[in-house]
Coordinates of C-alpha atoms in Angstrom, one line a residue:
Chain A
M1 CA 2.5 -20.2 -75.5
Q2 CA 5.3 -18.7 -77.6
T3 CA 6.6 -15.4 -76.4
R4 CA 8.0 -12.7 -78.6
R5 CA 11.4 -13.4 -77.3
D6 CA 11.2 -17.1 -78.2
A7 CA 10.1 -16.1 -81.7
A8 CA 13.1 -13.7 -82.0
I9 CA 15.5 -16.4 -81.0
L10 CA 14.0 -18.8 -83.4
W11 CA 14.4 -16.2 -86.2
L12 CA 18.0 -15.6 -85.2
F13 CA 18.9 -19.3 -85.3
L14 CA 17.1 -19.6 -88.6
I15 CA 18.9 -16.6 -90.1
L16 CA 22.4 -17.6 -89.0
P17 CA 22.6 -20.8 -91.1
V18 CA 20.6 -19.5 -94.0
G19 CA 22.7 -16.4 -94.1
Y20 CA 25.8 -18.4 -94.0
M21 CA 24.6 -20.6 -96.8
V22 CA 23.5 -17.7 -99.0
A23 CA 26.8 -15.8 -98.4
F24 CA 29.3 -18.6 -98.8
V25 CA 27.6 -21.2 -100.9
G26 CA 24.7 -19.5 -102.7
Y27 CA 26.5 -16.4 -103.9
P28 CA 29.5 -18.1 -105.4
V29 CA 27.3 -20.6 -107.2
V30 CA 25.0 -18.0 -108.6
Y31 CA 28.0 -15.7 -109.5
N32 CA 29.6 -18.6 -111.3
L33 CA 26.4 -19.2 -113.2
V34 CA 26.1 -15.6 -114.2
M35 CA 29.8 -15.5 -115.4
S36 CA 29.2 -18.6 -117.5
V37 CA 26.7 -16.7 -119.6
Q38 CA 28.9 -13.6 -120.0
D39 CA 32.0 -12.8 -121.9
V40 CA 34.4 -12.1 -119.0
T41 CA 37.9 -11.0 -119.7
L42 CA 40.7 -9.4 -117.7
G43 CA 39.5 -6.1 -118.9
N44 CA 36.0 -6.2 -117.6
L45 CA 36.5 -8.6 -114.6
A46 CA 36.4 -5.7 -112.1
T47 CA 33.2 -4.2 -113.5
W48 CA 29.6 -5.5 -113.8
D49 CA 29.5 -4.3 -117.3
R50 CA 30.1 -7.5 -119.3
P51 CA 28.6 -8.5 -122.6
F52 CA 25.9 -11.1 -122.2
V53 CA 26.5 -14.1 -124.6
G54 CA 23.7 -16.4 -123.6
L55 CA 24.7 -20.0 -123.9
G56 CA 27.6 -19.0 -126.1
N57 CA 30.3 -20.3 -123.7
Y58 CA 28.5 -23.7 -123.4
V59 CA 28.1 -24.0 -127.2
E60 CA 31.7 -23.2 -127.7
L61 CA 32.8 -25.7 -125.1
I62 CA 30.8 -28.6 -126.5
A63 CA 32.2 -27.9 -129.9
N64 CA 35.7 -27.9 -128.5
E65 CA 37.6 -31.2 -129.0
R66 CA 39.7 -30.4 -126.0
F67 CA 36.7 -30.1 -123.7
R68 CA 35.3 -33.4 -124.9
L69 CA 38.6 -35.1 -124.1
V70 CA 38.6 -33.6 -120.6
V71 CA 35.0 -34.8 -120.0
R72 CA 36.0 -38.3 -121.2
N73 CA 39.1 -38.3 -118.9
S74 CA 36.9 -37.1 -116.0
V75 CA 34.4 -39.9 -116.5
I76 CA 37.2 -42.5 -116.6
F77 CA 39.1 -40.9 -113.7
V78 CA 36.0 -40.8 -111.5
T79 CA 34.5 -44.2 -112.4
V80 CA 37.7 -46.2 -112.1
N81 CA 38.6 -44.3 -108.9
V82 CA 35.2 -44.9 -107.2
V83 CA 35.0 -48.6 -108.2
L84 CA 38.6 -49.5 -107.3
Q85 CA 38.7 -47.4 -104.1
I86 CA 35.6 -49.1 -102.9
A87 CA 36.8 -52.5 -104.0
F88 CA 40.2 -52.1 -102.3
G89 CA 38.8 -50.3 -99.3
L90 CA 36.2 -53.0 -98.7
A91 CA 38.9 -55.8 -99.1
I92 CA 41.2 -54.1 -96.7
A93 CA 38.5 -53.3 -94.2
L94 CA 37.4 -56.9 -94.2
Y95 CA 41.0 -58.1 -93.9
F96 CA 41.4 -56.0 -90.7
E97 CA 38.2 -57.5 -89.3
N98 CA 40.3 -60.6 -88.6
R99 CA 41.6 -59.3 -85.4
F100 CA 45.2 -60.4 -85.7
P101 CA 47.9 -59.0 -83.5
G102 CA 48.8 -55.5 -84.5
A103 CA 45.8 -55.1 -86.8
R104 CA 44.8 -51.8 -85.2
Y105 CA 48.3 -50.3 -85.7
M106 CA 48.5 -51.4 -89.3
R107 CA 45.1 -49.9 -90.0
G108 CA 46.4 -46.7 -88.5
L109 CA 49.4 -46.8 -90.8
F110 CA 47.2 -47.2 -93.8
L111 CA 45.5 -43.9 -92.9
A112 CA 48.9 -42.1 -93.1
A113 CA 48.4 -41.9 -96.9
W114 CA 45.2 -40.1 -96.4
M115 CA 46.7 -37.6 -93.9
L116 CA 49.3 -36.3 -96.3
P117 CA 48.5 -33.2 -98.4
P118 CA 47.7 -34.2 -102.0
L119 CA 50.4 -32.0 -103.3
V120 CA 53.0 -33.9 -101.3
I121 CA 51.5 -37.2 -102.5
G122 CA 51.7 -35.9 -106.1
A123 CA 55.4 -35.0 -105.6
L124 CA 56.2 -38.4 -104.1
W125 CA 54.5 -40.3 -106.9
K126 CA 56.2 -38.0 -109.5
W127 CA 59.5 -39.2 -108.2
M128 CA 58.4 -42.8 -108.1
Y129 CA 57.1 -42.5 -111.7
A130 CA 60.3 -40.8 -113.0
A131 CA 61.5 -42.6 -116.1
D132 CA 65.2 -42.6 -115.5
Y133 CA 65.7 -42.7 -111.7
G134 CA 62.1 -43.6 -110.5
L135 CA 61.4 -46.4 -108.0
I136 CA 58.7 -48.0 -110.1
N137 CA 60.8 -48.4 -113.3
Y138 CA 63.7 -49.6 -111.2
V139 CA 61.6 -52.4 -109.6
L140 CA 60.0 -53.4 -112.9
E141 CA 63.3 -53.6 -114.6
S142 CA 65.1 -55.4 -111.8
I143 CA 62.4 -58.1 -111.7
G144 CA 62.5 -58.3 -115.5
L145 CA 58.9 -57.1 -116.2
S146 CA 60.2 -54.3 -118.5
D147 CA 63.4 -53.9 -120.4
G148 CA 63.4 -50.1 -120.9
P149 CA 62.1 -47.1 -118.9
I150 CA 58.4 -46.6 -119.1
Y151 CA 57.5 -42.9 -119.5
W152 CA 54.6 -42.9 -117.0
L153 CA 53.9 -39.2 -117.0
S154 CA 55.0 -38.2 -120.5
N155 CA 53.3 -40.9 -122.5
P156 CA 49.7 -39.8 -123.3
D157 CA 48.6 -43.4 -123.5
I158 CA 49.4 -44.2 -119.9
V159 CA 49.5 -41.0 -118.0
L160 CA 45.8 -41.1 -117.1
A161 CA 46.3 -44.6 -115.7
A162 CA 49.3 -43.4 -113.7
V163 CA 47.4 -40.5 -112.2
I164 CA 44.5 -42.8 -111.4
A165 CA 46.7 -45.2 -109.6
A166 CA 48.2 -42.5 -107.4
N167 CA 44.7 -41.1 -106.6
I168 CA 43.5 -44.6 -105.7
W169 CA 46.4 -45.0 -103.3
F170 CA 45.5 -41.6 -101.8
G171 CA 41.7 -42.1 -101.5
T172 CA 41.4 -45.8 -100.5
P173 CA 42.3 -45.4 -96.8
F174 CA 39.5 -43.0 -96.1
I175 CA 37.0 -45.3 -97.9
M176 CA 38.4 -48.2 -95.9
L177 CA 37.8 -46.2 -92.7
L178 CA 34.2 -45.5 -93.6
L179 CA 33.5 -49.1 -94.6
S180 CA 35.1 -50.4 -91.4
A181 CA 32.7 -48.3 -89.4
G182 CA 29.8 -49.8 -91.5
I183 CA 31.1 -53.4 -91.0
A184 CA 31.5 -52.8 -87.3
N185 CA 27.8 -52.0 -87.1
I186 CA 26.8 -55.4 -88.5
P187 CA 25.8 -57.6 -85.5
R188 CA 28.1 -60.5 -84.9
E189 CA 25.1 -62.8 -84.2
L190 CA 24.1 -62.5 -87.9
Y191 CA 27.4 -64.1 -88.9
E192 CA 27.0 -66.8 -86.2
A193 CA 23.5 -67.5 -87.2
A194 CA 24.6 -67.7 -90.9
S195 CA 27.4 -70.1 -90.1
L196 CA 25.0 -72.3 -88.1
D197 CA 22.7 -72.2 -91.1
G198 CA 25.5 -73.6 -93.2
A199 CA 27.1 -70.6 -94.8
G200 CA 30.8 -70.6 -95.6
A201 CA 32.9 -67.4 -95.6
I202 CA 32.0 -66.5 -99.2
Q203 CA 28.3 -67.0 -98.5
R204 CA 28.5 -65.0 -95.3
F205 CA 29.9 -62.2 -97.3
R206 CA 27.3 -62.5 -100.1
F207 CA 24.3 -63.0 -97.8
V208 CA 25.2 -61.0 -94.7
T209 CA 28.0 -58.4 -95.2
L210 CA 26.9 -57.1 -98.7
P211 CA 23.2 -56.6 -98.0
M212 CA 23.9 -55.2 -94.5
L213 CA 26.4 -52.8 -96.0
K214 CA 24.3 -51.7 -99.0
A215 CA 23.3 -48.3 -97.6
T216 CA 26.8 -47.6 -96.4
L217 CA 28.3 -48.6 -99.8
L218 CA 25.9 -46.3 -101.6
A219 CA 26.7 -43.4 -99.3
V220 CA 30.4 -44.1 -99.6
A221 CA 30.1 -44.3 -103.4
C222 CA 28.5 -40.8 -103.5
L223 CA 31.2 -39.4 -101.2
A224 CA 34.0 -40.9 -103.3
T225 CA 32.4 -39.5 -106.4
V226 CA 32.3 -36.0 -105.0
Y227 CA 35.8 -36.3 -103.7
T228 CA 37.2 -37.5 -107.0
M229 CA 35.2 -35.1 -109.1
R230 CA 37.1 -32.3 -107.4
A231 CA 40.5 -33.9 -107.6
F232 CA 42.9 -31.1 -108.5
D233 CA 46.1 -30.7 -106.6
L234 CA 47.4 -34.3 -106.9
I235 CA 47.0 -34.2 -110.7
W236 CA 48.5 -30.7 -110.7
A237 CA 51.6 -31.9 -108.9
L238 CA 51.9 -35.0 -111.1
S239 CA 51.2 -34.0 -114.7
Q240 CA 49.4 -30.7 -114.7
G241 CA 46.8 -32.4 -116.8
G242 CA 49.3 -33.1 -119.6
P243 CA 50.8 -34.1 -121.9
I244 CA 48.4 -32.6 -124.4
D245 CA 45.5 -32.9 -121.9
A246 CA 45.8 -36.7 -121.7
S247 CA 45.3 -36.5 -117.9
N248 CA 43.3 -33.3 -117.7
V249 CA 40.0 -33.3 -115.8
L250 CA 37.2 -30.8 -115.3
P251 CA 38.4 -28.8 -112.3
L252 CA 41.9 -28.5 -113.6
Y253 CA 40.6 -27.5 -117.1
S254 CA 38.3 -24.9 -115.5
Y255 CA 41.3 -23.5 -113.6
Q256 CA 43.4 -23.4 -116.7
L257 CA 40.7 -21.6 -118.7
S258 CA 40.1 -19.0 -116.0
F259 CA 43.5 -18.3 -114.6
E260 CA 45.9 -19.2 -117.3
Q261 CA 44.0 -18.2 -120.4
F262 CA 41.8 -15.6 -118.6
R263 CA 38.7 -16.9 -120.3
F264 CA 36.6 -16.6 -117.2
G265 CA 33.3 -17.2 -118.9
G266 CA 34.5 -20.5 -120.4
G267 CA 36.0 -21.5 -117.0
S268 CA 32.7 -20.8 -115.3
A269 CA 30.8 -22.9 -117.9
V270 CA 33.1 -25.9 -117.2
A271 CA 32.6 -25.4 -113.5
T272 CA 28.9 -25.4 -114.0
F273 CA 29.1 -28.8 -115.7
S274 CA 31.0 -30.2 -112.6
F275 CA 28.6 -28.5 -110.3
V276 CA 25.5 -30.2 -111.8
V277 CA 27.1 -33.6 -111.6
V278 CA 28.3 -33.1 -108.0
F279 CA 24.9 -31.7 -107.0
I280 CA 23.0 -34.7 -108.3
V281 CA 25.4 -37.1 -106.5
A282 CA 25.1 -35.0 -103.4
L283 CA 21.3 -35.2 -103.5
L284 CA 21.5 -39.0 -103.9
Y285 CA 23.9 -39.0 -100.9
V286 CA 21.5 -37.1 -98.7
R287 CA 18.6 -39.4 -99.8
T288 CA 20.7 -42.4 -98.9
I289 CA 21.6 -41.0 -95.5
R290 CA 18.0 -40.3 -94.8
H291 CA 17.0 -43.8 -95.9
E292 CA 19.6 -45.3 -93.7
K293 CA 18.3 -43.4 -90.7
A294 CA 14.7 -44.5 -91.4
M295 CA 15.8 -48.2 -91.3
Chain B
M1 CA 17.5 -86.2 -82.1
A2 CA 20.6 -87.1 -80.4
P3 CA 22.3 -87.4 -77.0
V4 CA 24.9 -84.8 -76.1
N5 CA 27.9 -85.7 -73.9
I6 CA 30.2 -83.2 -72.3
R7 CA 33.4 -84.6 -70.8
D8 CA 35.7 -82.6 -68.6
V9 CA 35.3 -79.6 -70.8
R10 CA 37.5 -76.6 -70.0
K11 CA 37.6 -73.1 -71.6
A12 CA 40.2 -70.5 -71.2
F13 CA 40.3 -67.0 -72.7
G14 CA 44.0 -66.2 -72.7
H15 CA 45.1 -67.0 -69.2
V16 CA 41.7 -66.8 -67.6
E17 CA 39.9 -70.1 -67.3
V18 CA 36.1 -69.7 -67.3
L19 CA 35.0 -73.3 -67.4
H20 CA 36.9 -75.6 -65.0
G21 CA 36.1 -79.1 -66.1
V22 CA 32.4 -79.6 -66.9
D23 CA 30.7 -83.0 -67.2
I24 CA 27.1 -83.2 -68.4
D25 CA 25.2 -86.1 -70.1
I26 CA 22.2 -85.1 -72.0
E27 CA 19.9 -87.9 -73.2
D28 CA 18.2 -88.2 -76.5
G29 CA 15.1 -86.0 -76.6
E30 CA 15.8 -84.4 -73.2
F31 CA 15.0 -80.7 -72.4
V32 CA 18.0 -79.6 -70.4
V33 CA 18.3 -76.1 -68.9
L34 CA 21.7 -74.6 -68.0
V35 CA 21.0 -72.1 -65.3
G36 CA 23.2 -69.8 -63.3
P37 CA 24.0 -66.2 -62.5
S38 CA 25.7 -64.1 -65.3
G39 CA 29.3 -65.0 -65.7
C40 CA 28.9 -68.6 -64.6
G41 CA 29.9 -69.9 -68.1
K42 CA 26.6 -71.3 -69.2
S43 CA 26.4 -69.2 -72.4
T44 CA 30.1 -70.0 -73.2
L45 CA 29.3 -73.7 -72.8
L46 CA 26.3 -73.4 -75.1
R47 CA 28.4 -71.6 -77.7
M48 CA 31.0 -74.4 -77.5
I49 CA 28.3 -77.0 -78.2
A50 CA 27.3 -74.8 -81.2
G51 CA 30.9 -74.5 -82.4
L52 CA 31.0 -70.7 -82.0
E53 CA 33.7 -71.0 -79.4
S54 CA 36.7 -73.4 -79.4
V55 CA 37.1 -76.1 -76.8
T56 CA 40.3 -75.6 -74.8
S57 CA 40.3 -79.2 -73.5
G58 CA 37.9 -82.1 -72.9
D59 CA 35.3 -83.5 -75.3
I60 CA 31.9 -82.5 -76.6
S61 CA 30.1 -85.2 -78.6
I62 CA 26.7 -85.1 -80.3
D63 CA 25.1 -88.4 -81.2
G64 CA 28.2 -90.2 -80.2
R65 CA 30.5 -88.2 -82.5
T66 CA 33.1 -85.9 -81.1
V67 CA 32.5 -82.5 -82.6
N68 CA 35.3 -80.4 -81.0
R69 CA 37.0 -79.6 -84.3
L70 CA 33.9 -79.5 -86.5
P71 CA 32.7 -76.2 -87.8
P72 CA 29.2 -75.1 -86.6
K73 CA 27.5 -76.0 -89.9
A74 CA 28.8 -79.6 -89.7
R75 CA 27.3 -80.3 -86.3
D76 CA 23.6 -80.5 -87.3
I77 CA 22.4 -78.2 -84.6
A78 CA 20.2 -75.1 -84.7
M79 CA 20.4 -72.1 -82.3
V80 CA 18.0 -69.5 -81.2
F81 CA 19.8 -66.3 -80.1
Q82 CA 18.8 -63.9 -77.4
N83 CA 18.4 -61.0 -79.9
Y84 CA 16.9 -63.4 -82.5
A85 CA 19.7 -62.6 -85.1
L86 CA 17.2 -62.5 -87.9
Y87 CA 18.5 -61.4 -91.3
P88 CA 16.9 -57.9 -91.6
H89 CA 17.0 -57.8 -95.4
M90 CA 15.1 -61.1 -95.7
S91 CA 11.4 -61.7 -95.3
V92 CA 10.1 -64.1 -92.6
A93 CA 9.9 -66.9 -95.2
E94 CA 13.4 -66.2 -96.5
N95 CA 14.8 -66.1 -93.0
M96 CA 13.3 -69.5 -92.2
A97 CA 14.3 -71.1 -95.4
F98 CA 17.8 -69.6 -95.6
S99 CA 19.6 -72.8 -94.6
L100 CA 17.7 -74.7 -97.4
R101 CA 18.6 -72.0 -99.9
L102 CA 22.3 -72.4 -99.0
K103 CA 21.9 -76.1 -99.7
G104 CA 20.5 -75.3 -103.1
A105 CA 17.0 -76.5 -102.4
S106 CA 14.2 -75.8 -104.9
R107 CA 11.8 -73.0 -104.5
E108 CA 9.0 -75.4 -103.7
T109 CA 10.9 -77.2 -101.0
M110 CA 11.8 -73.9 -99.3
H111 CA 8.2 -72.7 -99.5
E112 CA 6.9 -75.9 -98.1
A113 CA 9.4 -75.9 -95.2
A114 CA 8.8 -72.3 -94.4
S115 CA 5.0 -72.6 -94.4
G116 CA 5.3 -75.9 -92.4
A117 CA 7.2 -74.1 -89.6
A118 CA 5.0 -71.1 -89.8
G119 CA 2.0 -73.3 -89.3
I120 CA 3.5 -74.8 -86.2
L121 CA 4.3 -71.4 -84.8
G122 CA 1.2 -69.5 -86.0
L123 CA 3.2 -67.3 -88.4
G124 CA 1.2 -68.2 -91.5
D125 CA 0.0 -64.6 -92.2
L126 CA 3.4 -63.0 -91.7
L127 CA 5.6 -64.9 -94.2
A128 CA 6.0 -61.9 -96.5
R129 CA 6.8 -59.5 -93.7
Y130 CA 10.3 -58.2 -92.8
P131 CA 11.7 -58.6 -89.2
R132 CA 11.5 -54.8 -88.6
E133 CA 7.7 -55.1 -89.1
L134 CA 7.3 -57.7 -86.4
S135 CA 6.8 -57.5 -82.6
G136 CA 9.4 -59.0 -80.2
G137 CA 7.4 -62.2 -79.7
Q138 CA 6.8 -62.7 -83.4
R139 CA 10.6 -62.3 -84.1
Q140 CA 11.2 -64.8 -81.4
R141 CA 8.9 -67.2 -83.2
V142 CA 10.6 -66.6 -86.5
A143 CA 13.9 -67.4 -84.9
M144 CA 12.4 -70.7 -83.6
G145 CA 10.9 -71.3 -87.1
R146 CA 14.3 -71.0 -88.6
A147 CA 15.6 -73.6 -86.2
I148 CA 12.7 -75.9 -86.8
V149 CA 13.2 -75.8 -90.6
R150 CA 16.7 -77.1 -90.1
D151 CA 15.3 -80.2 -88.4
P152 CA 18.5 -80.5 -86.4
K153 CA 19.7 -83.2 -84.0
V154 CA 19.8 -80.6 -81.2
F155 CA 18.2 -77.2 -80.5
L156 CA 20.2 -74.7 -78.6
F157 CA 18.5 -71.7 -77.0
D158 CA 20.6 -68.8 -75.6
E159 CA 18.4 -66.8 -73.2
P160 CA 15.7 -66.6 -75.9
L161 CA 13.1 -64.9 -73.7
S162 CA 15.2 -62.2 -72.0
N163 CA 14.1 -59.5 -74.4
L164 CA 10.4 -60.0 -74.0
D165 CA 8.1 -58.5 -71.5
A166 CA 7.0 -60.5 -68.5
K167 CA 3.6 -61.6 -69.8
L168 CA 4.9 -62.7 -73.2
R169 CA 7.7 -64.5 -71.5
V170 CA 5.3 -66.7 -69.6
S171 CA 3.3 -67.6 -72.7
M172 CA 6.4 -68.2 -74.8
R173 CA 7.7 -70.5 -72.0
S174 CA 4.7 -72.8 -72.4
E175 CA 4.9 -72.5 -76.2
I176 CA 8.5 -73.7 -76.2
K177 CA 7.7 -76.5 -73.8
A178 CA 4.8 -77.6 -76.0
L179 CA 7.0 -77.4 -79.1
H180 CA 9.5 -79.7 -77.4
Q181 CA 6.7 -82.2 -76.5
R182 CA 5.7 -82.1 -80.2
L183 CA 9.1 -82.4 -81.8
R184 CA 10.9 -84.4 -79.1
T185 CA 14.2 -83.0 -80.2
T186 CA 17.0 -82.7 -77.7
I187 CA 17.1 -79.1 -76.3
V188 CA 19.8 -77.3 -74.5
Y189 CA 18.5 -74.1 -73.1
V190 CA 20.4 -71.4 -71.3
T191 CA 18.8 -68.9 -68.9
H192 CA 19.6 -67.0 -65.8
D193 CA 16.0 -67.2 -64.7
Q194 CA 15.4 -70.0 -62.2
I195 CA 11.7 -69.9 -62.9
E196 CA 12.2 -70.7 -66.6
A197 CA 14.5 -73.5 -65.5
M198 CA 12.1 -74.9 -63.0
T199 CA 9.0 -74.8 -65.3
M200 CA 10.5 -76.0 -68.6
A201 CA 13.3 -78.4 -67.9
D202 CA 13.4 -82.2 -67.8
K203 CA 16.8 -81.7 -66.2
I204 CA 18.4 -78.7 -64.7
V205 CA 22.2 -78.0 -64.6
V206 CA 23.0 -75.4 -62.1
M207 CA 26.3 -73.7 -62.9
H208 CA 28.3 -71.2 -60.9
D209 CA 31.8 -69.7 -61.5
G210 CA 32.6 -72.2 -64.3
V211 CA 31.7 -75.4 -62.4
V212 CA 28.5 -77.5 -62.3
E213 CA 27.0 -77.2 -58.9
Q214 CA 24.3 -79.8 -59.3
I215 CA 22.4 -81.7 -62.0
G216 CA 18.9 -83.1 -61.5
E217 CA 15.2 -82.9 -62.1
P218 CA 13.7 -79.6 -61.1
L219 CA 11.9 -80.7 -58.0
E220 CA 14.8 -82.9 -56.9
L221 CA 17.0 -79.9 -57.0
Y222 CA 14.4 -77.8 -55.2
D223 CA 13.8 -80.4 -52.4
R224 CA 17.3 -81.6 -51.9
P225 CA 19.8 -78.9 -53.0
A226 CA 23.3 -80.3 -52.8
N227 CA 24.8 -77.1 -51.5
L228 CA 24.2 -73.6 -50.3
F229 CA 24.5 -72.1 -53.8
V230 CA 21.8 -74.3 -55.4
A231 CA 19.6 -73.9 -52.3
G232 CA 19.8 -70.1 -52.5
F233 CA 19.6 -69.9 -56.3
L234 CA 16.4 -71.9 -56.9
G235 CA 13.2 -70.6 -55.4
S236 CA 11.7 -67.2 -55.0
P237 CA 11.8 -65.6 -52.5
S238 CA 15.0 -67.6 -51.8
M239 CA 15.7 -69.9 -49.0
N240 CA 16.5 -68.5 -45.6
F241 CA 19.9 -69.2 -44.2
L242 CA 20.8 -69.0 -40.5
N243 CA 24.2 -69.3 -39.1
G244 CA 24.5 -71.2 -35.8
T245 CA 25.5 -74.4 -34.1
I246 CA 23.9 -77.9 -33.9
R247 CA 22.9 -78.9 -30.3
A248 CA 22.3 -82.7 -30.1
G249 CA 23.0 -83.3 -26.5
G250 CA 19.7 -84.7 -25.1
D251 CA 16.8 -86.6 -26.6
R252 CA 15.9 -84.0 -29.2
A253 CA 18.1 -82.0 -31.5
E254 CA 18.1 -78.3 -31.8
F255 CA 19.8 -75.5 -33.7
E256 CA 21.2 -72.6 -31.9
V257 CA 21.1 -69.5 -34.1
D258 CA 24.0 -67.1 -33.5
G259 CA 22.6 -64.3 -31.4
G260 CA 20.3 -66.4 -29.3
A261 CA 17.2 -68.0 -30.8
R262 CA 16.7 -71.8 -31.0
L263 CA 15.1 -73.7 -33.9
P264 CA 14.0 -77.4 -33.8
L265 CA 15.8 -80.1 -35.9
P266 CA 14.2 -83.3 -37.1
T267 CA 17.3 -85.3 -36.4
A268 CA 20.9 -84.3 -36.0
P269 CA 23.7 -85.9 -38.1
A270 CA 25.8 -88.3 -36.1
A271 CA 28.4 -86.8 -33.7
S272 CA 27.4 -83.3 -34.7
D273 CA 26.8 -81.7 -31.3
G274 CA 28.5 -78.3 -31.2
R275 CA 29.2 -78.3 -34.9
P276 CA 28.8 -74.9 -36.6
A277 CA 26.4 -75.1 -39.5
V278 CA 23.9 -73.3 -41.7
Y279 CA 20.2 -73.9 -41.2
G280 CA 18.2 -73.5 -44.4
I281 CA 14.4 -73.2 -44.5
R282 CA 12.3 -72.0 -47.5
P283 CA 9.9 -69.1 -46.8
E284 CA 6.9 -71.3 -47.5
H285 CA 8.0 -73.8 -44.9
L286 CA 8.0 -71.2 -42.1
L287 CA 4.6 -71.0 -40.3
S288 CA 3.4 -68.7 -37.7
D289 CA 2.1 -70.8 -34.9
A290 CA 1.9 -70.8 -31.1
G291 CA 4.9 -72.3 -29.4
G292 CA 7.3 -71.3 -32.2
T293 CA 10.5 -69.3 -32.0
D294 CA 9.9 -65.7 -31.2
A295 CA 10.9 -63.2 -33.9
E296 CA 10.4 -59.5 -34.5
I297 CA 8.8 -58.3 -37.8
V298 CA 11.0 -56.0 -39.8
L299 CA 9.0 -55.7 -43.0
V300 CA 5.7 -56.8 -44.4
E301 CA 5.2 -57.4 -48.2
P302 CA 1.8 -58.6 -49.3
T303 CA 1.9 -60.3 -52.8
G304 CA -1.8 -61.2 -53.0
A305 CA -1.6 -65.0 -52.7
E306 CA 0.5 -64.8 -49.6
I307 CA 2.1 -62.2 -47.3
H308 CA 5.9 -62.1 -47.1
V309 CA 7.0 -61.3 -43.6
V310 CA 10.6 -60.4 -43.0
A311 CA 11.5 -61.0 -39.3
R312 CA 14.6 -60.9 -37.2
L313 CA 15.7 -64.2 -35.7
G314 CA 18.9 -64.1 -33.8
N315 CA 21.5 -62.2 -35.9
D316 CA 19.7 -62.9 -39.2
D317 CA 16.6 -61.9 -41.0
V318 CA 14.3 -64.6 -42.3
T319 CA 11.4 -64.4 -44.7
A320 CA 8.2 -66.3 -44.1
A321 CA 5.6 -66.6 -46.9
L322 CA 2.4 -66.8 -44.8
R323 CA -0.9 -67.8 -46.4
E324 CA -3.0 -66.6 -43.4
R325 CA -4.4 -63.1 -44.0
R326 CA -3.8 -61.0 -40.9
P327 CA -2.6 -57.4 -40.5
Y328 CA 1.0 -58.0 -39.6
R329 CA 2.9 -54.9 -38.5
A330 CA 6.6 -54.0 -38.3
G331 CA 7.8 -54.2 -34.7
E332 CA 5.3 -56.8 -33.8
R333 CA 6.6 -60.2 -32.4
I334 CA 5.4 -63.4 -34.0
P335 CA 6.2 -67.1 -33.2
L336 CA 7.7 -68.9 -36.2
V337 CA 7.6 -72.7 -36.6
P338 CA 9.7 -74.5 -39.3
D339 CA 8.2 -77.4 -41.1
L340 CA 10.6 -80.1 -39.9
E341 CA 10.4 -82.2 -43.1
H342 CA 11.8 -79.3 -45.1
V343 CA 14.8 -78.2 -42.9
H344 CA 18.1 -78.3 -44.7
L345 CA 21.5 -78.3 -42.9
F346 CA 24.7 -77.3 -44.7
D347 CA 28.3 -77.3 -43.6
R348 CA 29.4 -73.8 -42.9
D349 CA 32.8 -74.0 -44.6
S350 CA 32.2 -76.2 -47.6
G351 CA 28.5 -75.2 -48.1
R352 CA 27.7 -78.9 -48.7
R353 CA 24.5 -80.5 -47.6
L354 CA 24.9 -82.4 -44.3

């Protein structure tokens, strides 16, 4: 029998998380959605009395050349980051599975990159990318791979690649850590059985590691997508999205619209685009996790 | 089918040596069981035969060819693991035919091999299932099927029945034995269970602390254990050991148990009067009969077929497995008579049979 007191406690424990979600997640999301269909300026920001413009902000965005460039950049930035972070992360995780002396310490060192604030990493890479005194140009020139300075961050054709490289360096260790945990969960006997069945190293990877890691890989891909979708500070420190938006991505553009041009409606509309993508990926992630548990 | 020869094999992990020079000859088609308590090195030895552990020194040869440096896949052996090690993402048929797939066999060949093995093991209806949809016993059979498909020179079994419940274990025991009689392939089988060893083996290798204690046919080991370890390890309930001294002064020999009681001996070893020794007698070879040695009952355990009576004899407790149904009571005194044909004497220091 459930007493009244039990019921009260149940309600309390239900209301606490739901209330938290509504206040700190639901409200901002809805507020953003509302702003995206209004014409919000500095003048009316403090009031609720804002002109309703329907999908005006969205229509304007889609017609905007600049926005389309930012979307294109974002797609490239996220796709290349996710693919290469997982590829490198998996390669490094597998490498550290060979338990050579010092493997654990070296793996710890790799994590250092992930422990630094993105702003610091951006500043470091900015120095390394510097055209005249940067480390990267110095190395390339001294081994004869280039005969003049490469303008990594001021050439619109290569700035996105430069920013992507820095973000891969920043994100890979965490991916490696997640994949290492997944690899550690694969029973050793499966590898032993496979090598008795005649599988070499490549076949063991193909027929044991990959299928056993499938769920983990999918979950990690979702996480990596969400993490790179929201990349902001590293790019801010490196290039501020420039030159001429060549390395601009959605969150940065949303910030610039809202807080540099004070076009809050437009900024909110950009944020809504990001939100929809992240939300779909997050749903996929939750599904993957649930599937993994059911296995 | 092939003989397996193990010559002075040693294994060290770092500075710790776990196998101290093991010699075993396994004949073509023989069913050999390596048995011993956990940590005796039996699994390590099996994994060395498989090529999953390196050989520190000595030689392992299969079919006359030294395999020390060969990778597992080049040794032509198949292994059944304790937790089955089935590939969870492959169906039963795919699991069994995986080795053929790696060799690039055709779809028909793989199907034929898988259904052939499934037929032998009664898995015909389960070929499309996945391991997670199978019971423990069925998984065990699939693991065996995977080994059969390989048609190897030697089958290796690493405690294959430990994860099954008691009843299933007994039936799988006879299935594996029947399988061996059908295929006639050399089998090396590791277990810690002496009953599995006794019931299945053509030849038992008893191991302890990284050395071979004794090799022989099951009943040979049971009837004439070479030392105290083998005597105590085989048989359940295990052999009774009594510390005492051999008395061979007059016309008949006797054993004086520390703490007083006297037990008869068939014969005494030459010049052994006064020699300290261990008197070994199995519970089923102790009878309760008039004129026996007086002992006080400590504990009574009926098992159904017989009644196990634990009684105090001198300083030691002995167990007698009595077939006679009678209400024995703790505290009661009964006379115990050993069957003289089955008395074992061991040296007290070395533990060796006298």
